[in-house]
XYZ file of C-alpha atoms in Angstrom:
508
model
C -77.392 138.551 34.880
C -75.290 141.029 33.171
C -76.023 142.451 29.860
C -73.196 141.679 27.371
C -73.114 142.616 23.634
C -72.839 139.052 22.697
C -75.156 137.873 20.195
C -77.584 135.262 21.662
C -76.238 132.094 19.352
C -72.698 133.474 21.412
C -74.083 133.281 24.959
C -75.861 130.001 24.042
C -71.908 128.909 22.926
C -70.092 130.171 25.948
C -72.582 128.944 28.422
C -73.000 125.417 27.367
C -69.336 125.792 26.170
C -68.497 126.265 30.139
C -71.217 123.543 30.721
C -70.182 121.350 28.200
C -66.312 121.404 29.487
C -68.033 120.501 32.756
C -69.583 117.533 31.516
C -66.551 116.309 30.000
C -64.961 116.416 32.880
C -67.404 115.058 34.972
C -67.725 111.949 32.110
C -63.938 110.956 32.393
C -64.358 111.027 35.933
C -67.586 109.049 36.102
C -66.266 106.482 33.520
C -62.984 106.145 35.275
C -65.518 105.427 38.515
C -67.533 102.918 36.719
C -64.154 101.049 35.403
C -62.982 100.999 38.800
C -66.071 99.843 40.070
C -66.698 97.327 37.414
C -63.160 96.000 37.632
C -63.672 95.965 41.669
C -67.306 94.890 42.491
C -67.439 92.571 39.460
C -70.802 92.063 37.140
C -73.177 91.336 40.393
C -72.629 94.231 42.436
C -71.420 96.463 39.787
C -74.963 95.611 39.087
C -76.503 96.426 42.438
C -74.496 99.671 43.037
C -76.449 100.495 39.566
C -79.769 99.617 40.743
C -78.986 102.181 43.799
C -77.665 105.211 41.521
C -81.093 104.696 38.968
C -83.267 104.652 41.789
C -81.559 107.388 43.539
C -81.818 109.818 40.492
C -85.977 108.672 40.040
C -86.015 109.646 44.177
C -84.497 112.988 43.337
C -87.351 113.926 40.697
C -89.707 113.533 43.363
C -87.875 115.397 46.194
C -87.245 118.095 42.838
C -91.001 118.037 42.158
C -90.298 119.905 39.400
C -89.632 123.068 41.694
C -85.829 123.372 40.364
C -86.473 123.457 36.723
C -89.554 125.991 37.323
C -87.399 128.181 39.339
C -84.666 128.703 36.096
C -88.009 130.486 34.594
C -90.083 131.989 36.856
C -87.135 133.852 38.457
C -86.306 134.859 35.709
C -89.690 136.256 34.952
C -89.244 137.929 38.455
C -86.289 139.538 37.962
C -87.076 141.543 35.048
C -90.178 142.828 37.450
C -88.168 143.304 40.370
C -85.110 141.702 41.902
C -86.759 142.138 45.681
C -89.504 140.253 44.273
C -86.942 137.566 42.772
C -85.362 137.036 45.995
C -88.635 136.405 47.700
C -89.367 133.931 44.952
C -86.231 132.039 45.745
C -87.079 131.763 49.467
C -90.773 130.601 48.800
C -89.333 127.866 46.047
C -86.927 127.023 48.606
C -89.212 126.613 51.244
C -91.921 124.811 49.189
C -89.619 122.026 48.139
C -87.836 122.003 51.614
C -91.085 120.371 52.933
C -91.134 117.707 49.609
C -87.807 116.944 49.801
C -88.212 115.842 53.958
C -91.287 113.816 53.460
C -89.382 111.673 50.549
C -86.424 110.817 52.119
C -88.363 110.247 55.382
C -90.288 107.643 53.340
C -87.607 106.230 51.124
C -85.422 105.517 54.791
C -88.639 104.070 56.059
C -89.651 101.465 53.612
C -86.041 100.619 52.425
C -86.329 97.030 53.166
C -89.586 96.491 51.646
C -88.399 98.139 48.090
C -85.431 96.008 48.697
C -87.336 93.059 49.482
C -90.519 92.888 47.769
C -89.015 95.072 44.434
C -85.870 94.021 43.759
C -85.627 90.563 45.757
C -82.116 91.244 47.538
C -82.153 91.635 51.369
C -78.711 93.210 51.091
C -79.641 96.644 49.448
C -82.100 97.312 52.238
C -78.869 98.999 54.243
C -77.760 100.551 51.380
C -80.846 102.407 50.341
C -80.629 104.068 53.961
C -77.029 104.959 53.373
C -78.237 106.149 50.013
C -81.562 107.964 51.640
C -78.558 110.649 53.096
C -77.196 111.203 49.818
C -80.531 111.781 48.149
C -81.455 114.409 50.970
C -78.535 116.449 50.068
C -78.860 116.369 46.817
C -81.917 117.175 46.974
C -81.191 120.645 48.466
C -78.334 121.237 45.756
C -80.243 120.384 43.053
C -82.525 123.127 44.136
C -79.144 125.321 44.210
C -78.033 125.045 40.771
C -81.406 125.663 39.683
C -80.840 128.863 41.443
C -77.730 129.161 39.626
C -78.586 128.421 36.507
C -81.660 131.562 36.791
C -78.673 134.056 37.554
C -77.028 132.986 33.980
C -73.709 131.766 36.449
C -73.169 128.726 33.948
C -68.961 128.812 34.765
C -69.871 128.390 38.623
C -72.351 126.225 37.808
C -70.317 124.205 35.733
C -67.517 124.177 38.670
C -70.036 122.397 40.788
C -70.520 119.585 38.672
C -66.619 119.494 37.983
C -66.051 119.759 42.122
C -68.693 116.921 42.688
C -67.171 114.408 40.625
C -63.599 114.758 41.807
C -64.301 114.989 45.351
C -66.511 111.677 44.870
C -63.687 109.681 43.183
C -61.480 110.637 45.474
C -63.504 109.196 48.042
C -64.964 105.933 46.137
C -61.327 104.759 45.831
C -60.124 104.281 49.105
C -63.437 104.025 50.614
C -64.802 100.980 48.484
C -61.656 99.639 48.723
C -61.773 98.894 52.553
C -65.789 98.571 52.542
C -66.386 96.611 49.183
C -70.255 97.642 48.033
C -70.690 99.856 51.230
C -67.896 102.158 51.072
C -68.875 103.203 47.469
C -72.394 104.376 48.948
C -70.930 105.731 51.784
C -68.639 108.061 49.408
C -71.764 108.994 47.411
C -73.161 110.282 50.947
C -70.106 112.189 52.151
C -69.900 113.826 48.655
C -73.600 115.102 49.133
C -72.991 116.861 51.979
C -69.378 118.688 50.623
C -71.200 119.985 47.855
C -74.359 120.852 49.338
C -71.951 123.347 51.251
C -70.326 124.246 48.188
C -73.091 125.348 46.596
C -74.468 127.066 49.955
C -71.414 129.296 49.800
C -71.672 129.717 45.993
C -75.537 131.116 46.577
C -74.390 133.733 49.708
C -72.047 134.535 47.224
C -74.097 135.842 44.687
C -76.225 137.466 46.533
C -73.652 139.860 47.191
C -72.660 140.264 44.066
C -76.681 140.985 42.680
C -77.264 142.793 46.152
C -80.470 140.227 46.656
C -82.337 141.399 49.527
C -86.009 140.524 50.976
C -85.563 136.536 51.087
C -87.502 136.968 53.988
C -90.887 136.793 53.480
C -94.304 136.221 55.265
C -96.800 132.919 54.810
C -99.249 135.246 52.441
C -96.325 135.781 50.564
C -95.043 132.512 50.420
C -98.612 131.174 49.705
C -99.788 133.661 47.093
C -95.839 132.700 44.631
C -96.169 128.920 45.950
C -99.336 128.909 43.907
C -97.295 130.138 40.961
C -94.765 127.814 41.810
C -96.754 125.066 41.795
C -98.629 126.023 38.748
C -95.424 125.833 36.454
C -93.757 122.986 38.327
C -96.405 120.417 38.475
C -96.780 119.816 34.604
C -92.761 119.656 34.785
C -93.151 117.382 37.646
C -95.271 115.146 35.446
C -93.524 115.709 32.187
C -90.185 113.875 34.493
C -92.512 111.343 36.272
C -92.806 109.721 32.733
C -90.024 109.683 31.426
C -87.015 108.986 34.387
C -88.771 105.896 36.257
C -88.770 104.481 33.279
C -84.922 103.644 33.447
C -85.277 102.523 36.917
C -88.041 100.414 35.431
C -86.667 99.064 33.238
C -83.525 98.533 34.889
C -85.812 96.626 37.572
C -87.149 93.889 35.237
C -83.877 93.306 33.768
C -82.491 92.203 37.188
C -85.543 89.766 37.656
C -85.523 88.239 34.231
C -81.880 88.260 33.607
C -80.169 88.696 37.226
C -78.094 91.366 38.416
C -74.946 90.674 35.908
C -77.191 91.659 32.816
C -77.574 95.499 34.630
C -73.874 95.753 34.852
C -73.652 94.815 31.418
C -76.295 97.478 30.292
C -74.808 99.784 32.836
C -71.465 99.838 30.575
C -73.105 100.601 27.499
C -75.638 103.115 29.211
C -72.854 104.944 30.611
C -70.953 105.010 27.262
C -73.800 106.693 25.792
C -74.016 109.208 27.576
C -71.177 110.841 25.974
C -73.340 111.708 23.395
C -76.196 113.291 25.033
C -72.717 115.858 26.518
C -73.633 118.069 24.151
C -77.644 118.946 24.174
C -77.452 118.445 28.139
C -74.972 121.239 28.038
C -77.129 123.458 25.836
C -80.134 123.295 27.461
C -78.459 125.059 30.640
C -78.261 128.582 29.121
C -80.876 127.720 26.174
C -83.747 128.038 29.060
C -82.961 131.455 30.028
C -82.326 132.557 26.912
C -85.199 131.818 24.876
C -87.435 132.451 28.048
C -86.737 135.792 27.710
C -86.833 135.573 23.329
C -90.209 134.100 24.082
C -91.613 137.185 25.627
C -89.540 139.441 23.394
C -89.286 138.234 19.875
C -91.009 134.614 19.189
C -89.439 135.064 15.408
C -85.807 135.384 16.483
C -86.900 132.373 19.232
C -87.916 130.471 15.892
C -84.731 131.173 14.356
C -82.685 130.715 17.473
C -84.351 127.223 17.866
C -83.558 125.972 14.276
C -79.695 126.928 14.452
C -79.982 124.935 17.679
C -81.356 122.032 16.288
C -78.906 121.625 13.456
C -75.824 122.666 15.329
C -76.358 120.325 18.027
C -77.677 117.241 15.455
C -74.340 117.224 13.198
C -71.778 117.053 16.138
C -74.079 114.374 17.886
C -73.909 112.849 14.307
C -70.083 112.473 14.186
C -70.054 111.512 17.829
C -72.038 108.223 17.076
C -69.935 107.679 14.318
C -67.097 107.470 16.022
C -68.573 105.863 19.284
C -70.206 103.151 17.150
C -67.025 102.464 15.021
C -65.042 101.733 17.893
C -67.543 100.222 20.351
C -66.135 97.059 20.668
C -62.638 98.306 21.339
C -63.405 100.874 24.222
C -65.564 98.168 25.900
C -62.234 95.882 25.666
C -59.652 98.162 26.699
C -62.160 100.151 29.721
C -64.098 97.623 30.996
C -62.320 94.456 30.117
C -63.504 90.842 28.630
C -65.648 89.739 30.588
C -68.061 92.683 29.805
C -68.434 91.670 26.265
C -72.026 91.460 26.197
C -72.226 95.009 26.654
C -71.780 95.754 22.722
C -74.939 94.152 22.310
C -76.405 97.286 23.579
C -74.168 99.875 22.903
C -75.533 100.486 19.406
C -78.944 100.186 19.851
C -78.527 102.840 22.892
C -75.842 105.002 20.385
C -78.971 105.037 17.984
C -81.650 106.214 20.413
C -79.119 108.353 22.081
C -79.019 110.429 19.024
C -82.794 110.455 18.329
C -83.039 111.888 21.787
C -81.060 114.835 21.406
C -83.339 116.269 19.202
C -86.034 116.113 21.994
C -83.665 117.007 24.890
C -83.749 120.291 22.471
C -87.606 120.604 21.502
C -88.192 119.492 25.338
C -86.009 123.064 25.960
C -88.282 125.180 24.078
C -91.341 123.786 25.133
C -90.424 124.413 28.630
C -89.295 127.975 27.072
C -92.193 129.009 25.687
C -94.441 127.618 28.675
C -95.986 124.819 26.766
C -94.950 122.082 29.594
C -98.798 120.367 29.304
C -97.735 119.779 25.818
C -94.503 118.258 26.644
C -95.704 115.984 29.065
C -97.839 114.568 26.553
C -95.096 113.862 24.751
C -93.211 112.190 27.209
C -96.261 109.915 28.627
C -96.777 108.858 25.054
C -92.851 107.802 25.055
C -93.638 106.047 28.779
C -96.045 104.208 27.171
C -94.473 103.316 24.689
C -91.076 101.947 25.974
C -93.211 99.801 28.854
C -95.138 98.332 26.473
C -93.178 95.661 24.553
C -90.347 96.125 27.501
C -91.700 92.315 29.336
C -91.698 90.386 26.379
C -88.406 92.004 24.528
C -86.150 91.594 27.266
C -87.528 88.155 27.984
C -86.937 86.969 25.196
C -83.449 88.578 23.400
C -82.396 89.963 27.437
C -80.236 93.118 26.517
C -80.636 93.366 22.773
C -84.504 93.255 23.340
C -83.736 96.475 26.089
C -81.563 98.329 23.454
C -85.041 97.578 20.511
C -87.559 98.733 22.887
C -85.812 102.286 23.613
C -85.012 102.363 20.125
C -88.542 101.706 19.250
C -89.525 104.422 21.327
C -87.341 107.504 20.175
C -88.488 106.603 17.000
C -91.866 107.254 17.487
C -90.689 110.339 19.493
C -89.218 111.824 16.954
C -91.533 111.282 14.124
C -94.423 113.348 16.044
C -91.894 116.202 17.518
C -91.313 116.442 13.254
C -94.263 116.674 12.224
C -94.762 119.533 15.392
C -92.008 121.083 13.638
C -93.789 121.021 10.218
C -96.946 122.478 11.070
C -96.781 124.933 13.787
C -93.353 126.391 13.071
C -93.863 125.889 9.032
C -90.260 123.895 9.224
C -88.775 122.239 5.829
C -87.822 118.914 7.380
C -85.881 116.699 5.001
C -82.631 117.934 5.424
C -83.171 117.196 9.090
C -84.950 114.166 8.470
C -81.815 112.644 6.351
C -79.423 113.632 9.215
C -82.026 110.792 11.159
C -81.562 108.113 8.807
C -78.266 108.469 8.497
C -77.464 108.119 11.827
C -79.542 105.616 12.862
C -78.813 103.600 9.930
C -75.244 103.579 10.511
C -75.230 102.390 13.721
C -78.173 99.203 13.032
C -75.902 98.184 9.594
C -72.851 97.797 12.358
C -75.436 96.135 14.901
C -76.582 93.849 12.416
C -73.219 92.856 11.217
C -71.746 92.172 14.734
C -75.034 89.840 15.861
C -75.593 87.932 12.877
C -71.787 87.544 11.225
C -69.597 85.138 13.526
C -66.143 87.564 13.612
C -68.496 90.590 15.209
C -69.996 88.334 17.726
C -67.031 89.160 20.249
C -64.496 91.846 20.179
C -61.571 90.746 17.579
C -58.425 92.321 16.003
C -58.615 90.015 13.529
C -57.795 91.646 9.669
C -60.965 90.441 7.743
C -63.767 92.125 10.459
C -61.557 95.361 11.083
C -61.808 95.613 7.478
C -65.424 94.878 6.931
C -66.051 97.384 9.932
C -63.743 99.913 7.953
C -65.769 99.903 4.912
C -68.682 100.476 6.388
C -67.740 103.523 8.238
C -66.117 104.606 4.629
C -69.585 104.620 2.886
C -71.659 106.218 5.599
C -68.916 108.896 6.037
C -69.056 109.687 1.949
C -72.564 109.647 1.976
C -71.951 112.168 5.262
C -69.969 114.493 3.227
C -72.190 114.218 -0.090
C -75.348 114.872 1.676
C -75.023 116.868 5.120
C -72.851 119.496 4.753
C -75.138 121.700 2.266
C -74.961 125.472 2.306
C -77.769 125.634 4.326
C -76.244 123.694 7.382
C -72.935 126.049 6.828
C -74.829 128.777 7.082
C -76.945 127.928 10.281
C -73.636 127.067 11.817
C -71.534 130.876 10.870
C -74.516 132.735 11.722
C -74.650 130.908 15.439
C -71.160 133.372 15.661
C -72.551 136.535 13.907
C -73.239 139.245 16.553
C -76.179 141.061 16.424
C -76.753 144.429 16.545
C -76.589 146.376 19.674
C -80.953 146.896 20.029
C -81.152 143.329 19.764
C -79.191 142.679 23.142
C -81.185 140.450 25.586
């Protein structure tokens, strides 16, 4: 954790701009997996291989318990104490979720037929899910690394990690799934655990060098007196996850009873596609954490401030991203995936337009977590849980993917409107500037939804003249209005100060 004179808005830049490289990295990667996959499995066990990955990442926020995200803060909070104290904090954590992440993958191996069986109806992914229970365990431990990581401000190692794990794991899915079919591609998701587990082990010895961390160990008052703080912090996190990620796997779940396997690999295309734009506020939130952690304890009015440049940075370049992504839906879907997954733009701009309401909680979610309010945040999220389950049956029942994309739509809606008005009245925020970069987007991306259901040319992907032009004239008005609208003095300004440095007493 050195001390630089950067100003904060420039450590926030490099270390999600290391992150964010990451990410891109690890998406072209990912999406050239999920092409091959798709292109290799076909729309059935593209599907199943899905259903494994979803329920693999709800498994690892139980075997996380919250512990790895607490860690980034409380060690933090340790180290400006003490960094003996620090180090014992990282072998309690460590211990602590040690124990969690055993008894879950115990389980999950146990009772992998019956989830199989009784959950998803399909004897087959009983095998799997013990392959998969491997995988899980070692992430598990890693994810408990790069929370480590992430504490020590390390975001270009960190974001080497995620850049290692995804090559090593397409090297592997390839030849792998090519000889096994369904089985080699868990298998390679196993074998890749366990690489970068050890990666990550040696990154860890590593820095303890390098920060001279001494005193990891530690005796069972010690551990039980910070496991208490541990726990403290990391339960409401716990919860604040437990609401939010099983609702994919969820959802994901009565999609494959409803509408069969072949309707998850469809949503699995356009899920995957929009993820792209959630690269951004992902990658922010990995040195945002630290930073205003320590702005919260410091200075809450530069936190304010900080927060706000945040918000308005990240919301304009999410902004153009769905433009773009939206625009040309129908022709990535083609070219990447192929024909046959078609259906998939039925989803892809419902997801593009709650994608981009979600980045503005992925950011508010930061701070909260920041400034210790993590009861509050849960809140929020159960009230989104609730909210997504609710009309979920009946929705995808009745329009199958399109009723999927409306019901998380429906959702970040209401999300958004009540992290707004949070905005409003506790931090005194003028919203309408922000509020029009909402409609915008969002209404950009239903006008082209709209036009490819209910016109016959946008009901399947087509080069033909009179819908690329219809399509082109609609991007044309929302980009003027763009222009006319969003680019005001005040967003200009947010965005130059972000590279401003501060003076030399304002260091963190």
């Amino acid at each position: 954790m050195s001390e630089t004179s950067q100003s904060i808005g420039q450590r926030l830049i490099m270390g999600s701009g290391y992150y964010y490289f990451s990410l891109l990295i690890n998406k072209g990667i990912t999406t050239i997996s999920s092409i091959f996959l798709a292109r290799t499995l076909g729309p059935k066990n593209f599907g199943m291989i899905s259903i494994i990955n979803y329920l693999t990442l709800l498994l690892l926020l139980f075997t996380g318990f919250g512990i790895p995200t607490a860690s980034v803060k409380l060690i933090v909070a340790e180290w400006t104490k003490e960094r003996k104290e620090a180090s014992a904090f990282i072998t309690s954590a460590f211990l602590s979720n040690l124990l969690i992440i055993i008894l879950i993958t115990f389980l999950f191996y146990l009772f992998a037929y019956d989830i199989a069986d009784r959950v998803y109806r399909n004897e087959t992914l009983g095998s799997l899910f013990r392959i998969s229970a491997f995988a899980l365990f070692f992430f598990s431990l890693t994810q408990y690394g790069n929370g480590v990581i992430q504490a020590l401000s390390e975001f270009k190692r960190l974001s080497l990690l995620l850049i290692f794990n995804s090559s090593i794991s397409l090297c592997l899915l390839i030849p792998l799934t090519k000889f096994f079919g369904l089985r080699g591609a868990v298998l390679s998701q196993m074998i890749t655990s366990i690489i970068v587990f050890l990666l990550c082990l040696r990154i860890f010895l590593f820095l303890c060098k390098k920060y001279s961390l001494t005193g990891f160990w530690v005796n069972f008052n010690k551990i039980k007196e910070q496991s208490k703080k541990l726990f403290s912090f990391a339960f409401p996190v716990f919860l604040s996850g437990l609401v939010m990620t099983p609702a994919l796997t969820i959802l994901t779940a009565l999609l494959s009873r409803l509408r069969g396997f072949q309707e998850v690999g469809f949503f699995n295309v356009g899920y995957s596609l929009t993820q792209i734009i959630l690269f951004l506020p992902t990658a922010v939130g990995v040195p945002f954490i630290p930073i205003a952690s320590r702005l919260a304890s410091e200075d809450k009015e530069r936190l304010k401030d900080f927060l706000l440049k945040t918000i308005y940075g990240v919301n304009i370049i999410v902004l153009l991203a769905c433009f773009i992504i939206g625009f040309f839906a129908n022709e990535i879907i083609y070219f990447l995936f192929g024909p046959k997954y078609e259906p998939a733009q039925k989803i892809i701009l419902l997801l593009l337009a709650s994608g981009f309401l979600s980045s503005f909680g992925y950011i508010i979610g930061y701070y909260l977590l920041a400034i210790g309010k993590v009861w509050f945040g849960t809140l929020m999220n159960f009230i989104w849980f609730v909210i997504i389950l609710t009309p979920a049956y009946h929705l995808i029942k009745r329009w199958g993917l399109t009723g999927l994309g409306l019901t998380y739509l429906l959702s970040y809606i209401v999300l958004t409107i009540v992290f707004c008005f949070y905005l409003k009245n506790h931090l005194k925020v003028k919203m309408g500037q922000l509020v029009t970069h909402f409609l915008l987007g969002v209404g950009f991306l239903l006008v082209l939804f709209l036009f490819r259901t209910f016109r016959p040319e946008f009901q399947r992907i087509t080069f033909r003249f009179p819908a690329i032009l219809l399509e082109v004239g609609i991007f044309l008005c929302f980009l003027a209005v763009f222009i006319l609208l969003v680019p005001k003095s005040f967003d200009k300004r947010i965005i130059k100060q972000i590279f401003i440095k501060r003076n030399v007493e304002e260091k963190i």
